[in-house]
Short mmCIF file of C-alpha atoms and ligand atoms in Angstrom, two decimals:
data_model
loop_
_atom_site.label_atom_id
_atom_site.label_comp_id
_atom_site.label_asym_id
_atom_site.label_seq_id
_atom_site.Cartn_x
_atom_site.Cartn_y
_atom_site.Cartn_z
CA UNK M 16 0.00 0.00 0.00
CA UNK M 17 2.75 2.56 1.41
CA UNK M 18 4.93 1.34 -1.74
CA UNK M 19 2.01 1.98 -4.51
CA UNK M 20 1.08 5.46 -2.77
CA UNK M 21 4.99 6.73 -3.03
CA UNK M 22 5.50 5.16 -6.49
CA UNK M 23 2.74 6.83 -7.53
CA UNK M 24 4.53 10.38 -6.06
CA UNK M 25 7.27 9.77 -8.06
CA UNK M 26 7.52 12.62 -10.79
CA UNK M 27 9.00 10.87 -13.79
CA UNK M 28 7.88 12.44 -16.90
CA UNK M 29 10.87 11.73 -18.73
CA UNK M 30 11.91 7.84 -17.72
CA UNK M 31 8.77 6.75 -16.82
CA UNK M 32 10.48 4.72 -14.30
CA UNK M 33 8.94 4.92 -10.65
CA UNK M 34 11.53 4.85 -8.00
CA UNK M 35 10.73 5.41 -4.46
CA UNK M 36 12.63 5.12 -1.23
CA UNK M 37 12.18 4.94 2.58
CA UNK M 38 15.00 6.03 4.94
CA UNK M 39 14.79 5.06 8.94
CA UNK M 40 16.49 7.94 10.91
CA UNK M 41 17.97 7.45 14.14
CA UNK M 42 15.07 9.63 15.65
CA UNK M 43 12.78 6.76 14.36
CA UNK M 44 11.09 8.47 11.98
CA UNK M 45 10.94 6.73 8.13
CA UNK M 46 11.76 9.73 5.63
CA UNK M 47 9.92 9.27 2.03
CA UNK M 48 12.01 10.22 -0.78
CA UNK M 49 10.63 9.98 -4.87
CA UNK M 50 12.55 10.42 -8.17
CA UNK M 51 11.65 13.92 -9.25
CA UNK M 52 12.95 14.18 -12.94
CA UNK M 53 14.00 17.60 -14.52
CA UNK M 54 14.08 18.48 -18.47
CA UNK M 55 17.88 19.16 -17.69
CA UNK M 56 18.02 15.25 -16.82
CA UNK M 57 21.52 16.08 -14.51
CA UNK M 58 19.25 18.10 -12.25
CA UNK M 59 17.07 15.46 -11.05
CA UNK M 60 16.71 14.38 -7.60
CA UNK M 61 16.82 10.27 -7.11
CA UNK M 62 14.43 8.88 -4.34
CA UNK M 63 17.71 7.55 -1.75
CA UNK M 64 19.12 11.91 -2.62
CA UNK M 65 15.69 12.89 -1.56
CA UNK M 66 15.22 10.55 1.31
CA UNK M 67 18.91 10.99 2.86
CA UNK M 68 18.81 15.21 2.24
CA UNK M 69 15.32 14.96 3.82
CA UNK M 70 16.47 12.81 7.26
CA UNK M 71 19.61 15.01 7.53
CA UNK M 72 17.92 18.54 7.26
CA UNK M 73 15.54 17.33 10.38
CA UNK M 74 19.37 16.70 12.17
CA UNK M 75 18.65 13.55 12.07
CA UNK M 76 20.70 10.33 10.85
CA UNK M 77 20.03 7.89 8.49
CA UNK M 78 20.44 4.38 9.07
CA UNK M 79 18.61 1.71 7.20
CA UNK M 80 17.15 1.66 3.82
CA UNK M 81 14.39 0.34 1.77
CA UNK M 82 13.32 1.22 -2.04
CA UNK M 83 10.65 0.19 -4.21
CA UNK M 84 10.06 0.37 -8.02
CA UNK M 85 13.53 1.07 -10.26
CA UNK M 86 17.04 1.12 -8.12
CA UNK M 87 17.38 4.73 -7.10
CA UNK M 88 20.31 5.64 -9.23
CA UNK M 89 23.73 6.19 -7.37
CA UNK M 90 21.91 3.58 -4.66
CA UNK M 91 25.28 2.04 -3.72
CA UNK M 92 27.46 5.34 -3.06
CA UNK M 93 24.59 6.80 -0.58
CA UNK M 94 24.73 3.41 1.03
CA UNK M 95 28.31 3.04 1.13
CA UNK M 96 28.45 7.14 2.44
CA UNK M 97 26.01 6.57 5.49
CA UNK M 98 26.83 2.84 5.79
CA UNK M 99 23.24 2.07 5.72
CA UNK M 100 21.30 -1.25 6.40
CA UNK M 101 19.09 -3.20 4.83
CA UNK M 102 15.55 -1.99 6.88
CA UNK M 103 13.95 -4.78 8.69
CA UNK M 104 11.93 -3.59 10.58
CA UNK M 105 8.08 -3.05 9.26
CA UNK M 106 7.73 0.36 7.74
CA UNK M 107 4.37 0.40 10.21
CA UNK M 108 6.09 -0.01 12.88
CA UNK M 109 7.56 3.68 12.42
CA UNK M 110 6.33 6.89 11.97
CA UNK M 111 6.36 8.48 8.67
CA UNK M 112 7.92 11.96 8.70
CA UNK M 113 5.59 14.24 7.21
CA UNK M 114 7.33 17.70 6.95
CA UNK M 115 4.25 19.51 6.68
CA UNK M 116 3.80 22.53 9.66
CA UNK M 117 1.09 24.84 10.75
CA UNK M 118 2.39 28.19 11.73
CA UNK M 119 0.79 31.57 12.25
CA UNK M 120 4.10 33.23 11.39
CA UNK M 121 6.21 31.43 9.45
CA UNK M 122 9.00 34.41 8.94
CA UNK M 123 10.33 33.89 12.41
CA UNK M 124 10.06 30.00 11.28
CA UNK M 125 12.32 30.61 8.42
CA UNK M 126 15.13 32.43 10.97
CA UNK M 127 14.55 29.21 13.52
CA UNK M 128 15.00 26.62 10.69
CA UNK M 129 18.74 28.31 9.31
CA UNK M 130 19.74 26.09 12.89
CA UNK M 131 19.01 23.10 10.40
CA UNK M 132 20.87 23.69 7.62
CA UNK M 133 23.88 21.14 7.07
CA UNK M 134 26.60 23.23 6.20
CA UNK M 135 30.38 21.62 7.18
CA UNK M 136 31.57 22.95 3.43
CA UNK M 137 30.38 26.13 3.35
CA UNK M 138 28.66 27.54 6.84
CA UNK M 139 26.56 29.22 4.62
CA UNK M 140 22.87 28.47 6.21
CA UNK M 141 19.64 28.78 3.51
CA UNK M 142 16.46 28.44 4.73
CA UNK M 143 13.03 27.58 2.03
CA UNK M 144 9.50 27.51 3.41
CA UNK M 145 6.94 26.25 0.40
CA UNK M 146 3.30 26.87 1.01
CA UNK M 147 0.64 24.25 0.72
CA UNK M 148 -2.86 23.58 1.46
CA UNK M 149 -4.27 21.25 3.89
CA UNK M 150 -7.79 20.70 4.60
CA UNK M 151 -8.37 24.19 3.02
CA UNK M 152 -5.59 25.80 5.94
CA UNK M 153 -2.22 26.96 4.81
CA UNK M 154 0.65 24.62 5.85
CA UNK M 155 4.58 25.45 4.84
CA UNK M 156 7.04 22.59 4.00
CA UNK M 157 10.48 23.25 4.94
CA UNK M 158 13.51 22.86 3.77
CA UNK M 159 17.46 23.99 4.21
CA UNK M 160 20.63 22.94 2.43
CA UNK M 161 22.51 20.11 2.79
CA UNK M 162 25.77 19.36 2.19
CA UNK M 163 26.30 15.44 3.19
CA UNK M 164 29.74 15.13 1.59
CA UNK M 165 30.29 15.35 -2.34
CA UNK M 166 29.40 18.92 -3.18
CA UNK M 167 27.58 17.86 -6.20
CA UNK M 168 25.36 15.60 -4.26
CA UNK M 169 23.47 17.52 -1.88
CA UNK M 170 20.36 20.08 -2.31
CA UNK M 171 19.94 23.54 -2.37
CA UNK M 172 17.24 24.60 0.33
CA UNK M 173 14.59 25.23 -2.20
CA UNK M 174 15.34 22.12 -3.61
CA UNK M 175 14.78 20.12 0.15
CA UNK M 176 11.27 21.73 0.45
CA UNK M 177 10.45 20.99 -3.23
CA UNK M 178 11.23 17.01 -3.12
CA UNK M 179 9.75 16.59 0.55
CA UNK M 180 6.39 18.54 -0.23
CA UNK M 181 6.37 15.47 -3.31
CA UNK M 182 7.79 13.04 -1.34
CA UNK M 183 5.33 13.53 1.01
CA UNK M 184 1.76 14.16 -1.25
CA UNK M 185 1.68 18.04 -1.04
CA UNK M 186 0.71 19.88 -3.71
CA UNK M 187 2.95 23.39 -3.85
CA UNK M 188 0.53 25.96 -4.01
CA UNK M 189 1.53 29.25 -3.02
CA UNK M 190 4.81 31.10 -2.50
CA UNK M 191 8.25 30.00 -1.63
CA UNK M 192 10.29 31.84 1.02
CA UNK M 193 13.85 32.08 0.73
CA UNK M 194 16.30 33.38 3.68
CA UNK M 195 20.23 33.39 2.90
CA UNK M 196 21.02 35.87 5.50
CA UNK M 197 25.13 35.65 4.74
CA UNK M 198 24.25 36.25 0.92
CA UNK M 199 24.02 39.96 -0.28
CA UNK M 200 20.46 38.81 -1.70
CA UNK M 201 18.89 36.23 -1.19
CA UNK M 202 18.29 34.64 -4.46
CA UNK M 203 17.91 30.49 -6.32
CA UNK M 204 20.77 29.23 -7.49
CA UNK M 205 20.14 28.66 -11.76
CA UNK M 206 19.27 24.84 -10.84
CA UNK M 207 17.08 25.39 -8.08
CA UNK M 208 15.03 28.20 -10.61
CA UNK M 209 15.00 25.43 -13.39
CA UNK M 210 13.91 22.95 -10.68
CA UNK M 211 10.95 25.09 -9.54
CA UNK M 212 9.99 26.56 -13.13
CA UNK M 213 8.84 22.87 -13.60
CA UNK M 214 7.22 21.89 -10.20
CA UNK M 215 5.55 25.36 -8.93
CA UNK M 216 5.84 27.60 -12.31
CA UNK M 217 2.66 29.65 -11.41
CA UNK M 218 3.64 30.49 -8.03
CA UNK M 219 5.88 33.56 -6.41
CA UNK M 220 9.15 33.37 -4.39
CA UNK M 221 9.67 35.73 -2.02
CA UNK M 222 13.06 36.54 -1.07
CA UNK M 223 14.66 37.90 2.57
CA UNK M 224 17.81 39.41 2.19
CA UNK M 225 20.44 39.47 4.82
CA UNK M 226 20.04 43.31 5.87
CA UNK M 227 16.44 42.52 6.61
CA UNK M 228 14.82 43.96 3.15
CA UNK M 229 12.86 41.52 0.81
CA UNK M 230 11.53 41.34 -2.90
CA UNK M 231 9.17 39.36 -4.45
CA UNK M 232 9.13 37.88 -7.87
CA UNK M 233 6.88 35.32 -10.04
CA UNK M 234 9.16 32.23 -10.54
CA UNK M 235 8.78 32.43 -14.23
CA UNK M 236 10.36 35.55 -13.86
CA UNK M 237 13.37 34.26 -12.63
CA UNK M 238 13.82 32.09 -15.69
CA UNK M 239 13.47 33.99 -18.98
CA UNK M 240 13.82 31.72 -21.77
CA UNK M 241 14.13 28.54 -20.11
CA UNK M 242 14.95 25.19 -21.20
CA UNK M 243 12.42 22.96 -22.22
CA UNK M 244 11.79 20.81 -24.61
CA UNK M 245 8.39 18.49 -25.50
CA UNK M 246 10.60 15.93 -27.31
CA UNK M 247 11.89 14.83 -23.78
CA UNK M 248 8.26 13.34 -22.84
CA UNK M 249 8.36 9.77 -23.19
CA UNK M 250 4.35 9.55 -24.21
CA UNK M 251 5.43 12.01 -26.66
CA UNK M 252 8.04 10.38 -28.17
CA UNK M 253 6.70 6.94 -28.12
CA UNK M 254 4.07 8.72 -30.74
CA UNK M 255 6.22 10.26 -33.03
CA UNK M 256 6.00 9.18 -36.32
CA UNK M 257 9.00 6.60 -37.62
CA UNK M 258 11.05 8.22 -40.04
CA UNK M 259 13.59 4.84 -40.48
N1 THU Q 13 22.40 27.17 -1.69
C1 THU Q 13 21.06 27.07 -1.47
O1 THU Q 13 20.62 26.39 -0.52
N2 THU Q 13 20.22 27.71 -2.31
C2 THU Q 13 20.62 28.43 -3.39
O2 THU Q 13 19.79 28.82 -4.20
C3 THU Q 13 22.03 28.76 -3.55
C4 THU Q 13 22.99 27.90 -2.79
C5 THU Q 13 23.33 26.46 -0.79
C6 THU Q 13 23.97 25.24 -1.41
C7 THU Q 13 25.21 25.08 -0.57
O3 THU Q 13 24.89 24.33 0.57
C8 THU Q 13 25.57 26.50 -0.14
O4 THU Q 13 24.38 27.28 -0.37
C9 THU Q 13 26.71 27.11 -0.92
O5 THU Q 13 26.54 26.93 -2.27
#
């Protein structure tokens, strides 16, 4: 059942290829991760990447694994990093993180969750609060960078909230908040923008800059001309005509 309802999460326009993943964390929780493809295919998140980045921006430590559907690519190196187990225990028998949280202001939440942010690299905190909808109330999923070892291999902030919001069932649907408060201004990386022009296109970011100040902008804004490209989609392209 838990295995169908996170394949089904998994955002894989491109492969078509399901791949889902549960982490145990020390703190018992079991952190959800899905494969969220991007038209730039080297931006995508695997399902272990999302599960792991999830678990260590709640301080927590991962442990034991599990995945379900394809192999979560690069399956073996997160293993080998975290020296993680094969779960046994039954993914009941532990509570499934769900990153969603009710505030009534989440501005002082974004300052409280920089204390989150995994930064041995760079000590360079980011903070990312996405708004959902739950029951008709406003929720916020966050999320702050991680850096677990190879540079190239852990998420932006924005990109933390992004994958557990889908991870976890939510919908984004509203504005992203964005606090770098050691950056001159606050703003997404190129990846992250590409990354949230295809999973929240319609919504705003709004951006708090380190000497308190803050702008807002329409995420397809942020990304004139974009890349994407139709002839990616696998439905698509399983259509098109054979010119052999
Ligand atoms: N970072 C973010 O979290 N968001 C961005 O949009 C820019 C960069 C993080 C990634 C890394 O942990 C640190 O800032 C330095 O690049």
């Amino acid at each position: 059942m838990l295995e169908k309802t996170l394949l089904e999460r998994s955002h894989v326009p491109f492969s078509g290829q399901g791949s889902a993943c549960l982490i145990e964390g020390k703190k018992g929780f079991l952190y959800p991760g899905v494969r969220l493809e991007i038209s730039s295919f080297p931006i995508s998140i695997s399902s272990v990447q999302a599960a792991v980045c999830s678990c260590l921006a709640n301080q927590d430590e991962p442990i034991s694994v599990k995945w379900f559907g394809n192999k979560p690519e690069l399956f073996d190196f997160w293993c080998d990093l975290f020296r993680l187990s094969e779960m046994k225990k039954q993914a009941e028998s532990l509570s499934l993180y769900d990153p969603m949280i009710s505030t009534s202001d989440p501005d002082i939440l974004l300052q409280t969750l920089l204390d989150f942010a995994v930064t041995p690299a760079s000590d360079f905190p980011v903070s990312a609060l996405l708004e959902i909808h739950v029951n008709d109330q406003t929720a916020w999923v966050p999320g702050v960078n991680v850096e677990p070892g190879p540079w190239s291999l852990g998420l932006c902030a924005e990109r933390v909230a992004v994958s557990r919001a889908l991870s976890a069932g939510y919908d984004p649907s509203g504005i992203m908040k964005i606090h770098a408060p050691k950056a001159e201004f606050s703003s997404p990386c190129g990846a992250c923008r590409q990354v949230l022009f295809e999973t929240m296109p319609n919504y705003d970011l709004e951006l708090f800059h380190g000497d308190g100040s803050r702008s807002r902008h329409t995420v397809f804004d942020l990304l004139p001309m974009s890349f994407l490209s139709t002839s990616l989609q696998k439905d698509l392209r399983e259509n098109k005509p054979d010119h052999s």
